[in-house]
Amino acid sequence: MSDAVAYECLKDDAGGIAVITIDNPPVNAAGHAVRDGLLKAAQRFAGDDTADVAVILGAGRTFIAGADIREFGKPMQPPGLPEVVDFIESVDKPIICAIHGTALGGGLETALACHYRVALNSARVGLPEVHLGLLPGAGGTQRLPRLIGVEAAVDMITSGRHVPAREALELGIVDAVDAGDSPREAGLTFARDLLQGNRHVRRTSTLSEKIDAVRGDTALFEEIRSAVKKKAKGQLSPVMCAEAVLAAVDLPFTEGVKRERELFMELMNSPQRDALIHVFFADREVAKIPELKTASPRALNQAAVIGGGTMGSGITVSMLFAGLPVTMIERDEESAARGRANVEKILDEGVKRGKFDQDHRNRLANELYSCSADIASISPADLVVEAAFEDMAVKQDLFRQIDQHAESGAVLASNTSYLNVNEIASVTGRPQDVLGLHFFSPAHIMKLLEIVVADKTQPDVVATGFALAKRLKKIGVRAGVCDGFIGNRILERYLTLASFMVEDGTSPYDIDKAVVNFGFPMGPNQMGDLAGLDIGMANRKRKKAEGWKGRYAADYMDRISDLGRYGQKTGRGFYIYEDGSRIGKPDPEVLEIIEKVRSEKGIVPKALDETSIMKRYMAAMINESARVVEEGIALRPLDVDITMIYGYGFPRWRGGPLKYADTIGVQSILDDIRSFESENPDFWQPAKLLVDLAERNETFDSLNKKAKS
Ligand code: 3HC
């Protein structure tokens, strides 16, 4: 046997029960030791005359959470998981799987190959391979539809969702749900029942009723294919997952499994799989920051949010959702009432969408939330978040007042999206307690939280920022102080580039189309319309006042905004939004305005095609991302990737801008930048880090690995 899998045989009045326990912390991933141990344990059970039935279960907090993802991309050491599960199913004495925690991916596939399954009430099961750019590769696409039908299997496998035990029972994935808290007891109880009965072996691969029911239904197949493709938005794995499930209908089991393997290997070798697994680990790595090695978070029992506008109310609601009491502060009673109305509107939407019931909404609105026009009401809070107007003087004035009223030791945060947190902190007598918490709008939905560490911010204040992110179920990314931190700084750069392309002759609508085809949910001009073009204008004015650097190509945007066309909220921006629709139609007047600016400036328009647009767009994004890493604003390349994925809609399956740069090749991006230099020499200067990496023939990911070691 191996250390990862233990075998014991218990004697019961009705027969012998083999207990096979997988113990591979933290999540019992089915790495080589587990596969090898499980196969040997199943073989031993098959030949053990004293054992009549076997129970497979996981030690620790969970059943098997899937294949060991760290082994992907490396040569596979036999036995493979398909071989292991096929052997388990072939044994002619009953094998029961007792599930607790999560049975995911190869974990659920192991369970599906067992003859019976019992799950604890708290357990969840799923095949989340799709999120890793893969499909279930150990028979999951062939066995699951035989148990629950093709449509339910396609839904589960293409969404990767975790199904709770009760639903798993209703669907037919598990045979019983156990109310206790011990998988061992649940498994043994099921085994004893079986020993009293007919000891029948039921092999999932031999079931056919559910798939026979849809054989030959080509209309259904086409419907499934086209719905999955539409939802996948360029991602390969959902499409291939559906293909593999449909193969279960068309092919006998052994052939279906071969087809599954072919599709699995195709995905395993795809850059999308590499990118998505990069994101899986980056999601976890991003929370590992130096401050957490030495400091613990401060207590967080009561928050105050200053400002009840869009940001303030969104931040407040995200805290209420997490059970954190919030006092909202506004400047007068009238504004306080507006702030309350904003919060209640979001809560009411939650009820309408079925997220929670009216009682829960009332508890949040009346027991956890309060609103005041007196800033002294922040005094009980151990976290104060300022979410006022984006203006240094306004913020400094507020921080002077916060400093007067906040409890000593309270964490003081600004939700600024651009401004210098050192300057904000400097007006208080306690800059060590001040940090930036940059929420993204709508703050009760968006997952990203940039945690901005100023020069004097104490490590335990940073740790509190990360603890808050976790409590709010957000992804915290550590950022240094600069104009726009990580995300908005990079955004500003590629928006500037977009304005150059428009002024030089490319239609803003072509740019949006190219960016959407690349995998973003929207293009830069659609995003401007959504955010409000007045915001960009205010930002440009601020920068102009500070002295605009380089070429100014946003005159056409200024003219659109000057007409009061601020985007969706005014029904017109780059696009026209009719009858409150969120889908805009191109506006010929916008094209006229742009044309006029070009001719005034004597520009002979030259339109770029989709490939040329995206080469420039990505080169601008990657170049600034490299600078952000080079200057230490982001700790590692992966921090940039996570920021752009969760805050700016960068397609997850491309791994973030710096993973994408690695995929294309750092040298190739550098070559692009150099080839664009003649178009605009100020703008297209390569980041030093990009040049260094290209010279050393290294990737951005090599920096992630160095930071880890
Ligand atoms: N392989 C390797 N390491 C894994 C892993 C896996 N399948 N799943 C989790 N881990 C690691 C994490 O990286 C993390 O490591 P760290 O502490 O060094 O950062 C540690 O285990 C704990 O994980 P989490 O922090 O995510 O713990 P949670 O309790 O929050 O979540 C979980 C547990 C729900 C199991 C979550 O880890 C998860 O979703 N894991 C991935 C599940 C998955 O995608 N399985 C499918 C794998 S592919 C497959 O099975 C192919 C097959 O079809 C052939």
Coordinates of N, CA and C and ligand atoms in Angstrom, one line a residue, residues 26-27 29 61 65-70 72 102 104-106 109 128-129 132 135-138 264 280-281 284 288, ligand 1:
P26 N -3.7 18.7 1.6 CA -4.9 19.2 2.4 C -6.2 18.7 1.8
V27 N -6.3 18.3 0.5 CA -7.6 18.1 -0.1 C -7.7 16.7 -0.7
A29 N -6.0 15.3 -3.0 CA -5.9 15.3 -4.5 C -5.3 14.0 -4.9
R61 N -10.5 16.9 5.9 CA -11.7 17.7 5.7 C -12.6 17.4 4.5
A65 N -10.6 15.9 -3.9 CA -11.0 17.2 -4.5 C -10.6 17.2 -6.0
G66 N -10.1 16.1 -6.5 CA -9.8 16.0 -8.0 C -8.4 15.5 -8.2
A67 N -8.0 15.4 -9.5 CA -6.7 15.1 -9.8 C -5.7 16.1 -9.2
D68 N -4.4 15.8 -9.0 CA -3.5 16.7 -8.5 C -3.1 17.7 -9.6
I69 N -3.6 18.9 -9.5 CA -3.4 19.9 -10.6 C -2.0 20.2 -10.9
R70 N -1.2 20.1 -9.8 CA 0.3 20.4 -10.0 C 1.0 19.4 -10.9
F72 N -0.2 18.4 -13.8 CA -0.6 18.7 -15.2 C 0.5 19.3 -15.9
T102 N -15.9 17.8 -0.3 CA -16.3 17.9 -1.7 C -15.7 16.7 -2.4
L104 N -14.8 16.3 -6.1 CA -14.7 17.1 -7.3 C -13.9 16.4 -8.3
G105 N -14.2 16.7 -9.6 CA -13.3 16.2 -10.7 C -13.1 14.7 -10.5
G106 N -11.8 14.3 -10.6 CA -11.4 12.9 -10.4 C -12.0 12.3 -9.2
E109 N -15.4 11.3 -10.1 CA -15.3 10.2 -11.1 C -15.0 8.9 -10.4
P128 N -15.6 20.2 -11.9 CA -15.3 21.5 -12.2 C -14.1 21.7 -13.2
E129 N -13.7 20.6 -13.9 CA -12.6 20.6 -14.8 C -12.7 21.7 -15.9
L132 N -10.8 24.7 -15.4 CA -9.3 24.5 -15.6 C -9.0 24.3 -17.1
L135 N -11.8 18.7 -19.5 CA -13.0 18.0 -19.3 C -12.7 16.9 -18.3
P136 N -13.8 16.3 -17.7 CA -13.5 15.2 -16.8 C -12.9 14.0 -17.6
G137 N -11.7 13.6 -17.2 CA -11.0 12.7 -18.1 C -10.8 11.3 -17.5
A138 N -11.6 10.9 -16.5 CA -11.6 9.6 -15.9 C -13.0 9.0 -15.9
F264 N -9.8 15.0 -23.9 CA -9.1 15.5 -22.7 C -7.7 15.9 -23.1
F280 N -6.0 29.5 -11.6 CA -6.4 28.7 -10.4 C -5.4 28.9 -9.2
F281 N -4.1 28.8 -9.6 CA -3.1 29.0 -8.5 C -2.9 30.5 -8.2
R284 N -5.1 31.8 -5.5 CA -4.7 31.5 -4.1 C -3.4 32.2 -3.7
K288 N -1.1 35.7 -0.7 CA 0.2 35.4 0.1 C 1.1 36.6 0.0
Ligands
3HC1 N1 -4.7 19.6 -6.9 C1 -3.6 20.2 -6.3 N2 -3.7 21.1 -5.3 C2 -5.0 21.4 -4.9 C3 -6.1 20.9 -5.6 C4 -5.9 20.0 -6.6 N3 -7.0 19.4 -7.2 N4 -7.2 21.5 -5.0 C5 -6.8 22.3 -4.1 N5 -5.4 22.3 -4.0 C6 -4.6 23.0 -3.1 C7 -4.7 24.6 -3.3 O1 -3.8 25.0 -4.3 C8 -4.3 25.1 -1.9 O2 -2.9 25.0 -1.8 P1 -2.1 26.2 -1.0 O3 -2.6 26.0 0.4 O4 -0.7 25.8 -1.2 O5 -2.5 27.5 -1.6 C9 -4.9 24.0 -1.0 O6 -5.0 22.8 -1.8 C10 -6.2 24.3 -0.3 O7 -7.1 24.7 -1.4 P2 -8.1 25.9 -1.2 O8 -7.3 27.1 -0.6 O9 -8.7 26.1 -2.5 O10 -9.1 25.3 -0.1 P3 -10.6 25.6 0.0 O11 -11.1 24.8 1.3 O12 -11.0 27.0 -0.1 O13 -11.3 24.8 -1.2 C11 -11.6 23.1 -2.8 C12 -11.2 23.5 -1.4 C13 -13.1 23.4 -3.0 C14 -11.4 21.6 -3.0 C15 -10.8 23.9 -3.8 O14 -9.5 23.8 -3.5 C16 -11.0 23.4 -5.3 O15 -12.0 23.8 -5.9 N6 -10.0 22.6 -5.8 C17 -10.0 22.3 -7.2 C18 -11.0 21.2 -7.5 C19 -10.9 20.8 -9.0 O16 -10.8 21.7 -9.9 N7 -10.8 19.5 -9.2 C20 -10.7 19.0 -10.6 C21 -9.3 18.7 -10.9 S1 -9.0 18.2 -12.5 C22 -9.4 16.6 -12.5 O17 -9.8 16.1 -11.5 C23 -9.1 15.9 -13.8 C24 -9.8 14.5 -13.8 O18 -11.0 14.6 -14.5 C25 -8.9 13.5 -14.5

